[in-house]
């Protein structure tokens, strides 16, 4: 396996490379319209062979951006993008599209076989109030000649002066629409692909199912090659194992949704932490279980690391 390289465009983004392939770009100061709730995102994301496994700003949901930490109901604020679900009215465009704003870089570089980036953010409502401060770490590590892992670690502190209820359209009354959290949007060609769980392979009927991990096996136009994207929910996350907002029809997505059908209320001054591991591989559904094991080992290694 080759070593990772990191290119930091200070004040904008960083790109993690593997030889001639850019595995991922993390844009931490995005140029995003207010309506789409500006937030950092990971895109483009590639396999080690260079195949693209993410989609940016699709016409059907322009606020979907590769992989992003997106929350549709932070109290009455929208840090997801677009309209807000209002029971009895469906989706309504409100003046509540907040921003996850980068404040400062804490750590950046390659340490051993892991590329790492830590920064602090402020969650600012459309009316200009900072309600959450966040410390976020993104890492990348090679797993094999065909796979690599990305970890996402966030600690969010409520500074709003009151309790905040994190929820979803389902907690607000829309059935089986519990999206929110770490959300991956796959390429158009992945539509109709296979969702893999520890119990087997399925499709849209898995939406709302609880699982420690899920993977998505999709095919690429041009050469019909298959790629695999997997997300592991850390066992210490609130509401673990989560219910998943997963789709194969209409579009491809994976989302371990911690507030799918149950709100999480964080008191003023309290901090809540979420950790995830993502695997990206040149391979198919049969490789999912082994990929999940490898990603879990990376998460355990991160757990053992002394915090910055």
mmCIF file of C-alpha atoms in Angstrom:
data_model
loop_
_atom_site.group_PDB
_atom_site.id
_atom_site.type_symbol
_atom_site.label_atom_id
_atom_site.label_comp_id
_atom_site.label_asym_id
_atom_site.label_seq_id
_atom_site.Cartn_x
_atom_site.Cartn_y
_atom_site.Cartn_z
ATOM 1 C CA UNK A 1 0.000 0.000 0.000
ATOM 2 C CA UNK A 2 1.179 3.512 -0.782
ATOM 3 C CA UNK A 3 1.326 6.361 1.748
ATOM 4 C CA UNK A 4 -1.316 9.049 1.987
ATOM 5 C CA UNK A 5 -0.577 12.638 1.031
ATOM 6 C CA UNK A 6 -2.453 15.706 2.229
ATOM 7 C CA UNK A 7 -2.831 19.015 0.411
ATOM 8 C CA UNK A 8 -4.248 21.891 2.462
ATOM 9 C CA UNK A 9 -5.723 24.875 0.653
ATOM 10 C CA UNK A 10 -5.689 27.075 3.750
ATOM 11 C CA UNK A 11 -9.011 28.712 4.510
ATOM 12 C CA UNK A 12 -10.907 26.534 2.044
ATOM 13 C CA UNK A 13 -10.375 22.781 1.868
ATOM 14 C CA UNK A 14 -8.012 19.854 2.094
ATOM 15 C CA UNK A 15 -7.495 16.955 -0.293
ATOM 16 C CA UNK A 16 -6.238 13.508 0.725
ATOM 17 C CA UNK A 17 -4.353 11.695 -2.019
ATOM 18 C CA UNK A 18 -3.286 8.112 -2.644
ATOM 19 C CA UNK A 19 -0.606 8.140 -5.328
ATOM 20 C CA UNK A 20 -2.221 9.633 -8.428
ATOM 21 C CA UNK A 21 -5.752 9.314 -7.003
ATOM 22 C CA UNK A 22 -7.399 12.004 -4.872
ATOM 23 C CA UNK A 23 -9.435 9.913 -2.434
ATOM 24 C CA UNK A 24 -11.454 12.757 -0.951
ATOM 25 C CA UNK A 25 -11.730 16.518 -0.723
ATOM 26 C CA UNK A 26 -13.095 18.076 2.468
ATOM 27 C CA UNK A 27 -14.452 21.563 1.844
ATOM 28 C CA UNK A 28 -14.646 23.234 5.238
ATOM 29 C CA UNK A 29 -15.409 26.768 4.009
ATOM 30 C CA UNK A 30 -18.022 26.161 1.305
ATOM 31 C CA UNK A 31 -19.458 28.709 -1.113
ATOM 32 C CA UNK A 32 -23.045 27.645 -0.556
ATOM 33 C CA UNK A 33 -26.311 29.628 -0.884
ATOM 34 C CA UNK A 34 -28.081 30.332 2.421
ATOM 35 C CA UNK A 35 -31.109 28.336 1.242
ATOM 36 C CA UNK A 36 -28.965 25.170 1.249
ATOM 37 C CA UNK A 37 -27.816 25.611 4.886
ATOM 38 C CA UNK A 38 -24.049 26.074 4.283
ATOM 39 C CA UNK A 39 -22.004 23.270 5.844
ATOM 40 C CA UNK A 40 -18.665 21.498 5.289
ATOM 41 C CA UNK A 41 -18.843 18.485 2.976
ATOM 42 C CA UNK A 42 -16.786 15.601 1.596
ATOM 43 C CA UNK A 43 -16.800 15.506 -2.216
ATOM 44 C CA UNK A 44 -15.572 14.202 -4.538
ATOM 45 C CA UNK A 45 -14.972 10.785 -2.949
ATOM 46 C CA UNK A 46 -13.148 8.099 -4.955
ATOM 47 C CA UNK A 47 -12.192 4.473 -4.559
ATOM 48 C CA UNK A 48 -8.483 3.603 -4.633
ATOM 49 C CA UNK A 49 -8.840 2.838 -8.348
ATOM 50 C CA UNK A 50 -10.245 6.325 -8.899
ATOM 51 C CA UNK A 51 -13.975 5.609 -9.316
ATOM 52 C CA UNK A 52 -16.313 8.353 -8.101
ATOM 53 C CA UNK A 53 -18.722 7.287 -5.329
ATOM 54 C CA UNK A 54 -20.356 10.584 -4.313
ATOM 55 C CA UNK A 55 -22.725 13.129 -5.837
ATOM 56 C CA UNK A 56 -22.690 16.897 -5.368
ATOM 57 C CA UNK A 57 -25.710 19.197 -5.393
ATOM 58 C CA UNK A 58 -28.133 16.944 -7.367
ATOM 59 C CA UNK A 59 -31.000 18.782 -9.026
ATOM 60 C CA UNK A 60 -33.614 16.954 -6.949
ATOM 61 C CA UNK A 61 -32.041 17.908 -3.597
ATOM 62 C CA UNK A 62 -29.403 20.601 -4.125
ATOM 63 C CA UNK A 63 -28.521 20.546 -0.399
ATOM 64 C CA UNK A 64 -27.191 16.962 -0.738
ATOM 65 C CA UNK A 65 -23.392 17.220 -0.974
ATOM 66 C CA UNK A 66 -21.345 14.006 -1.027
ATOM 67 C CA UNK A 67 -21.085 13.171 2.671
ATOM 68 C CA UNK A 68 -22.147 15.873 5.105
ATOM 69 C CA UNK A 69 -23.239 16.191 8.741
ATOM 70 C CA UNK A 70 -26.744 17.533 8.083
ATOM 71 C CA UNK A 71 -29.471 18.058 10.697
ATOM 72 C CA UNK A 72 -32.987 19.067 9.560
ATOM 73 C CA UNK A 73 -34.491 19.843 12.978
ATOM 74 C CA UNK A 74 -32.234 21.518 15.551
ATOM 75 C CA UNK A 75 -35.050 22.809 17.698
ATOM 76 C CA UNK A 76 -36.910 24.872 15.112
ATOM 77 C CA UNK A 77 -33.761 25.584 13.076
ATOM 78 C CA UNK A 78 -32.832 23.849 9.805
ATOM 79 C CA UNK A 79 -29.176 22.864 9.344
ATOM 80 C CA UNK A 80 -30.050 20.450 6.520
ATOM 81 C CA UNK A 81 -31.050 22.808 3.729
ATOM 82 C CA UNK A 82 -34.141 23.700 1.773
ATOM 83 C CA UNK A 83 -37.654 23.721 3.212
ATOM 84 C CA UNK A 84 -38.627 22.452 6.663
ATOM 85 C CA UNK A 85 -41.233 19.756 7.284
ATOM 86 C CA UNK A 86 -44.282 21.248 9.006
ATOM 87 C CA UNK A 87 -46.935 18.696 9.928
ATOM 88 C CA UNK A 88 -50.186 19.377 8.103
ATOM 89 C CA UNK A 89 -48.473 21.641 5.556
ATOM 90 C CA UNK A 90 -45.763 19.234 4.282
ATOM 91 C CA UNK A 91 -42.538 21.136 3.379
ATOM 92 C CA UNK A 92 -42.488 24.888 3.878
ATOM 93 C CA UNK A 93 -39.655 27.269 3.078
ATOM 94 C CA UNK A 94 -38.962 29.164 6.316
ATOM 95 C CA UNK A 95 -36.373 31.749 7.321
ATOM 96 C CA UNK A 96 -34.506 29.154 9.378
ATOM 97 C CA UNK A 97 -31.638 27.865 7.207
ATOM 98 C CA UNK A 98 -28.636 27.915 9.534
ATOM 99 C CA UNK A 99 -24.903 27.767 8.804
ATOM 100 C CA UNK A 100 -22.148 25.495 10.135
ATOM 101 C CA UNK A 101 -19.330 28.051 10.058
ATOM 102 C CA UNK A 102 -15.649 27.128 10.313
ATOM 103 C CA UNK A 103 -13.879 29.005 13.125
ATOM 104 C CA UNK A 104 -10.310 27.668 13.319
ATOM 105 C CA UNK A 105 -8.067 24.740 12.419
ATOM 106 C CA UNK A 106 -6.838 22.753 15.436
ATOM 107 C CA UNK A 107 -4.746 20.029 13.770
ATOM 108 C CA UNK A 108 -3.839 19.024 10.240
ATOM 109 C CA UNK A 109 -1.314 16.586 8.812
ATOM 110 C CA UNK A 110 -0.307 12.968 8.276
ATOM 111 C CA UNK A 111 0.505 10.948 11.390
ATOM 112 C CA UNK A 112 1.836 7.464 10.694
ATOM 113 C CA UNK A 113 -0.590 5.901 8.196
ATOM 114 C CA UNK A 114 -3.434 8.312 8.997
ATOM 115 C CA UNK A 115 -4.256 11.720 7.529
ATOM 116 C CA UNK A 116 -6.037 13.918 10.058
ATOM 117 C CA UNK A 117 -7.877 17.228 10.174
ATOM 118 C CA UNK A 118 -9.501 18.779 13.251
ATOM 119 C CA UNK A 119 -11.328 22.064 13.298
ATOM 120 C CA UNK A 120 -13.836 24.026 15.352
ATOM 121 C CA UNK A 121 -17.138 25.341 14.057
ATOM 122 C CA UNK A 122 -20.027 27.571 15.128
ATOM 123 C CA UNK A 123 -23.623 26.696 14.321
ATOM 124 C CA UNK A 124 -25.316 30.008 13.548
ATOM 125 C CA UNK A 125 -29.025 30.414 12.905
ATOM 126 C CA UNK A 126 -30.343 32.456 9.979
ATOM 127 C CA UNK A 127 -31.248 35.169 12.500
ATOM 128 C CA UNK A 128 -27.583 35.338 13.581
ATOM 129 C CA UNK A 129 -27.546 33.479 16.917
ATOM 130 C CA UNK A 130 -24.785 30.950 17.688
ATOM 131 C CA UNK A 131 -26.525 27.957 19.248
ATOM 132 C CA UNK A 132 -23.843 25.227 19.048
ATOM 133 C CA UNK A 133 -20.062 25.081 19.091
ATOM 134 C CA UNK A 134 -18.466 21.995 17.554
ATOM 135 C CA UNK A 135 -15.101 20.269 17.436
ATOM 136 C CA UNK A 136 -14.839 17.924 14.425
ATOM 137 C CA UNK A 137 -12.137 15.484 13.337
ATOM 138 C CA UNK A 138 -11.903 13.816 9.926
ATOM 139 C CA UNK A 139 -9.356 11.047 9.308
ATOM 140 C CA UNK A 140 -8.443 8.809 6.391
ATOM 141 C CA UNK A 141 -6.458 5.555 6.392
ATOM 142 C CA UNK A 142 -5.688 2.862 3.820
ATOM 143 C CA UNK A 143 -7.114 -0.595 4.560
ATOM 144 C CA UNK A 144 -5.963 -2.744 1.628
ATOM 145 C CA UNK A 145 -5.070 -2.492 -2.046
ATOM 146 C CA UNK A 146 -8.808 -2.137 -2.751
ATOM 147 C CA UNK A 147 -10.177 -0.182 0.225
ATOM 148 C CA UNK A 148 -9.722 2.811 2.488
ATOM 149 C CA UNK A 149 -11.489 4.198 5.548
ATOM 150 C CA UNK A 150 -12.745 7.612 6.591
ATOM 151 C CA UNK A 151 -13.719 8.456 10.185
ATOM 152 C CA UNK A 152 -15.924 11.302 11.340
ATOM 153 C CA UNK A 153 -15.922 12.447 14.983
ATOM 154 C CA UNK A 154 -17.985 15.369 16.245
ATOM 155 C CA UNK A 155 -18.498 16.837 19.713
ATOM 156 C CA UNK A 156 -21.315 19.409 19.758
ATOM 157 C CA UNK A 157 -21.894 21.726 22.731
ATOM 158 C CA UNK A 158 -25.209 23.489 23.255
ATOM 159 C CA UNK A 159 -24.575 27.177 24.053
ATOM 160 C CA UNK A 160 -28.053 28.415 23.128
ATOM 161 C CA UNK A 161 -29.163 29.163 26.686
ATOM 162 C CA UNK A 162 -31.870 26.485 26.606
ATOM 163 C CA UNK A 163 -32.321 22.807 25.792
ATOM 164 C CA UNK A 164 -32.185 21.816 22.125
ATOM 165 C CA UNK A 165 -34.189 18.911 20.714
ATOM 166 C CA UNK A 166 -32.520 17.222 17.733
ATOM 167 C CA UNK A 167 -35.124 15.532 15.554
ATOM 168 C CA UNK A 168 -36.278 14.590 12.073
ATOM 169 C CA UNK A 169 -39.354 14.928 9.873
ATOM 170 C CA UNK A 170 -40.570 11.667 11.447
ATOM 171 C CA UNK A 171 -40.348 13.066 14.983
ATOM 172 C CA UNK A 172 -42.389 15.986 13.600
ATOM 173 C CA UNK A 173 -45.056 13.660 12.188
ATOM 174 C CA UNK A 174 -43.973 12.403 8.734
ATOM 175 C CA UNK A 175 -43.905 8.620 8.572
ATOM 176 C CA UNK A 176 -40.656 6.814 7.698
ATOM 177 C CA UNK A 177 -38.740 10.017 6.894
ATOM 178 C CA UNK A 178 -36.350 10.066 9.828
ATOM 179 C CA UNK A 179 -33.328 11.393 7.974
ATOM 180 C CA UNK A 180 -30.630 13.526 9.574
ATOM 181 C CA UNK A 181 -27.030 13.029 10.676
ATOM 182 C CA UNK A 182 -24.133 11.767 8.578
ATOM 183 C CA UNK A 183 -25.651 11.521 5.098
ATOM 184 C CA UNK A 184 -24.069 10.008 1.967
ATOM 185 C CA UNK A 185 -25.550 10.630 -1.470
ATOM 186 C CA UNK A 186 -24.398 8.196 -4.159
ATOM 187 C CA UNK A 187 -23.892 8.605 -7.913
ATOM 188 C CA UNK A 188 -26.894 8.450 -10.225
ATOM 189 C CA UNK A 189 -25.703 5.119 -11.628
ATOM 190 C CA UNK A 190 -26.008 3.574 -8.142
ATOM 191 C CA UNK A 191 -29.804 3.962 -8.203
ATOM 192 C CA UNK A 192 -31.343 0.512 -7.849
ATOM 193 C CA UNK A 193 -28.199 -0.901 -6.249
ATOM 194 C CA UNK A 194 -28.033 -3.246 -3.272
ATOM 195 C CA UNK A 195 -28.075 -2.341 0.407
ATOM 196 C CA UNK A 196 -26.114 -4.748 2.605
ATOM 197 C CA UNK A 197 -26.674 -5.222 6.348
ATOM 198 C CA UNK A 198 -25.139 -7.690 8.818
ATOM 199 C CA UNK A 199 -28.184 -9.872 8.034
ATOM 200 C CA UNK A 200 -28.069 -9.821 4.253
ATOM 201 C CA UNK A 201 -28.946 -7.775 1.152
ATOM 202 C CA UNK A 202 -32.106 -5.794 0.541
ATOM 203 C CA UNK A 203 -33.550 -2.594 -0.892
ATOM 204 C CA UNK A 204 -35.808 0.303 0.087
ATOM 205 C CA UNK A 205 -37.687 -1.936 2.516
ATOM 206 C CA UNK A 206 -34.684 -1.647 4.839
ATOM 207 C CA UNK A 207 -35.472 2.005 5.510
ATOM 208 C CA UNK A 208 -36.157 2.397 9.229
ATOM 209 C CA UNK A 209 -34.325 -0.845 10.104
ATOM 210 C CA UNK A 210 -31.893 -0.851 13.028
ATOM 211 C CA UNK A 211 -28.355 -2.031 12.313
ATOM 212 C CA UNK A 212 -24.801 -1.402 13.496
ATOM 213 C CA UNK A 213 -23.689 -0.857 9.905
ATOM 214 C CA UNK A 214 -25.009 -0.753 6.375
ATOM 215 C CA UNK A 215 -23.307 -0.745 2.997
ATOM 216 C CA UNK A 216 -24.344 0.176 -0.523
ATOM 217 C CA UNK A 217 -23.107 -1.754 -3.565
ATOM 218 C CA UNK A 218 -23.514 0.163 -6.810
ATOM 219 C CA UNK A 219 -22.341 0.005 -10.412
ATOM 220 C CA UNK A 220 -20.645 2.605 -12.572
ATOM 221 C CA UNK A 221 -21.571 3.673 -16.066
ATOM 222 C CA UNK A 222 -18.915 3.077 -18.703
ATOM 223 C CA UNK A 223 -17.203 -0.071 -17.467
ATOM 224 C CA UNK A 224 -19.941 -1.652 -15.268
ATOM 225 C CA UNK A 225 -17.457 -1.867 -12.383
ATOM 226 C CA UNK A 226 -18.865 -2.241 -8.872
ATOM 227 C CA UNK A 227 -17.988 -0.161 -5.814
ATOM 228 C CA UNK A 228 -18.959 -0.409 -2.167
ATOM 229 C CA UNK A 229 -19.623 2.347 0.376
ATOM 230 C CA UNK A 230 -20.169 1.381 4.008
ATOM 231 C CA UNK A 231 -20.975 3.309 7.193
ATOM 232 C CA UNK A 232 -20.461 1.995 10.738
ATOM 233 C CA UNK A 233 -22.229 3.574 13.701
ATOM 234 C CA UNK A 234 -19.982 3.751 16.785
ATOM 235 C CA UNK A 235 -21.358 1.712 19.678
ATOM 236 C CA UNK A 236 -21.164 4.744 22.011
ATOM 237 C CA UNK A 237 -23.367 6.939 19.811
ATOM 238 C CA UNK A 238 -26.729 8.015 21.239
ATOM 239 C CA UNK A 239 -29.584 5.683 20.198
ATOM 240 C CA UNK A 240 -27.136 3.002 18.943
ATOM 241 C CA UNK A 241 -27.839 0.927 16.927
ATOM 242 C CA UNK A 242 -29.627 3.565 14.870
ATOM 243 C CA UNK A 243 -32.533 3.303 12.530
ATOM 244 C CA UNK A 244 -31.288 3.961 8.997
ATOM 245 C CA UNK A 245 -32.619 6.244 6.317
ATOM 246 C CA UNK A 246 -31.482 4.242 3.302
ATOM 247 C CA UNK A 247 -32.720 4.421 -0.269
ATOM 248 C CA UNK A 248 -32.032 2.520 -3.462
ATOM 249 C CA UNK A 249 -34.983 3.734 -5.539
ATOM 250 C CA UNK A 250 -35.164 7.322 -6.851
ATOM 251 C CA UNK A 251 -31.620 7.807 -5.587
ATOM 252 C CA UNK A 252 -28.863 6.103 -3.603
ATOM 253 C CA UNK A 253 -28.183 7.151 -0.016
ATOM 254 C CA UNK A 254 -26.988 5.858 3.358
ATOM 255 C CA UNK A 255 -27.763 7.622 6.631
ATOM 256 C CA UNK A 256 -27.452 6.183 10.152
ATOM 257 C CA UNK A 257 -30.126 8.501 11.535
ATOM 258 C CA UNK A 258 -29.761 8.957 15.306
ATOM 259 C CA UNK A 259 -33.010 10.929 15.597
ATOM 260 C CA UNK A 260 -35.066 8.849 13.135
ATOM 261 C CA UNK A 261 -38.094 8.369 15.396
ATOM 262 C CA UNK A 262 -36.913 9.695 18.757
ATOM 263 C CA UNK A 263 -35.675 13.163 19.600
ATOM 264 C CA UNK A 264 -32.453 13.715 21.498
ATOM 265 C CA UNK A 265 -32.652 16.639 23.913
ATOM 266 C CA UNK A 266 -29.308 18.228 24.830
ATOM 267 C CA UNK A 267 -29.386 20.554 27.844
ATOM 268 C CA UNK A 268 -27.788 23.983 27.727
ATOM 269 C CA UNK A 269 -24.053 23.628 28.328
ATOM 270 C CA UNK A 270 -23.989 19.881 27.613
ATOM 271 C CA UNK A 271 -21.943 18.192 24.886
ATOM 272 C CA UNK A 272 -23.062 15.303 22.691
ATOM 273 C CA UNK A 273 -20.604 13.232 20.662
ATOM 274 C CA UNK A 274 -21.081 11.143 17.520
ATOM 275 C CA UNK A 275 -18.495 8.942 15.780
ATOM 276 C CA UNK A 276 -18.704 7.080 12.486
ATOM 277 C CA UNK A 277 -16.486 4.995 10.264
ATOM 278 C CA UNK A 278 -16.913 4.876 6.486
ATOM 279 C CA UNK A 279 -15.381 2.302 4.166
ATOM 280 C CA UNK A 280 -14.872 2.874 0.432
ATOM 281 C CA UNK A 281 -13.893 -0.102 -1.693
ATOM 282 C CA UNK A 282 -13.474 -1.442 -5.190
ATOM 283 C CA UNK A 283 -15.764 -4.420 -4.685
ATOM 284 C CA UNK A 284 -19.321 -5.587 -4.188
ATOM 285 C CA UNK A 285 -21.851 -6.823 -1.662
ATOM 286 C CA UNK A 286 -19.836 -9.958 -0.859
ATOM 287 C CA UNK A 287 -17.040 -7.749 0.495
ATOM 288 C CA UNK A 288 -19.214 -5.795 2.941
ATOM 289 C CA UNK A 289 -18.720 -7.869 6.097
ATOM 290 C CA UNK A 290 -14.925 -7.876 5.793
ATOM 291 C CA UNK A 291 -14.944 -4.145 5.065
ATOM 292 C CA UNK A 292 -17.074 -3.526 8.165
ATOM 293 C CA UNK A 293 -14.579 -5.461 10.312
ATOM 294 C CA UNK A 294 -11.699 -3.383 8.941
ATOM 295 C CA UNK A 295 -13.510 -0.096 9.534
ATOM 296 C CA UNK A 296 -14.384 -1.164 13.096
ATOM 297 C CA UNK A 297 -10.678 -1.774 13.748
ATOM 298 C CA UNK A 298 -9.935 1.763 12.577
ATOM 299 C CA UNK A 299 -12.581 3.126 14.950
ATOM 300 C CA UNK A 300 -11.059 1.187 17.854
ATOM 301 C CA UNK A 301 -7.643 2.563 16.955
ATOM 302 C CA UNK A 302 -9.054 6.091 16.999
ATOM 303 C CA UNK A 303 -10.673 5.373 20.399
ATOM 304 C CA UNK A 304 -7.266 4.428 21.780
ATOM 305 C CA UNK A 305 -5.604 7.588 20.493
ATOM 306 C CA UNK A 306 -4.936 10.353 23.012
ATOM 307 C CA UNK A 307 -7.178 13.333 22.111
ATOM 308 C CA UNK A 308 -5.529 16.430 20.644
#
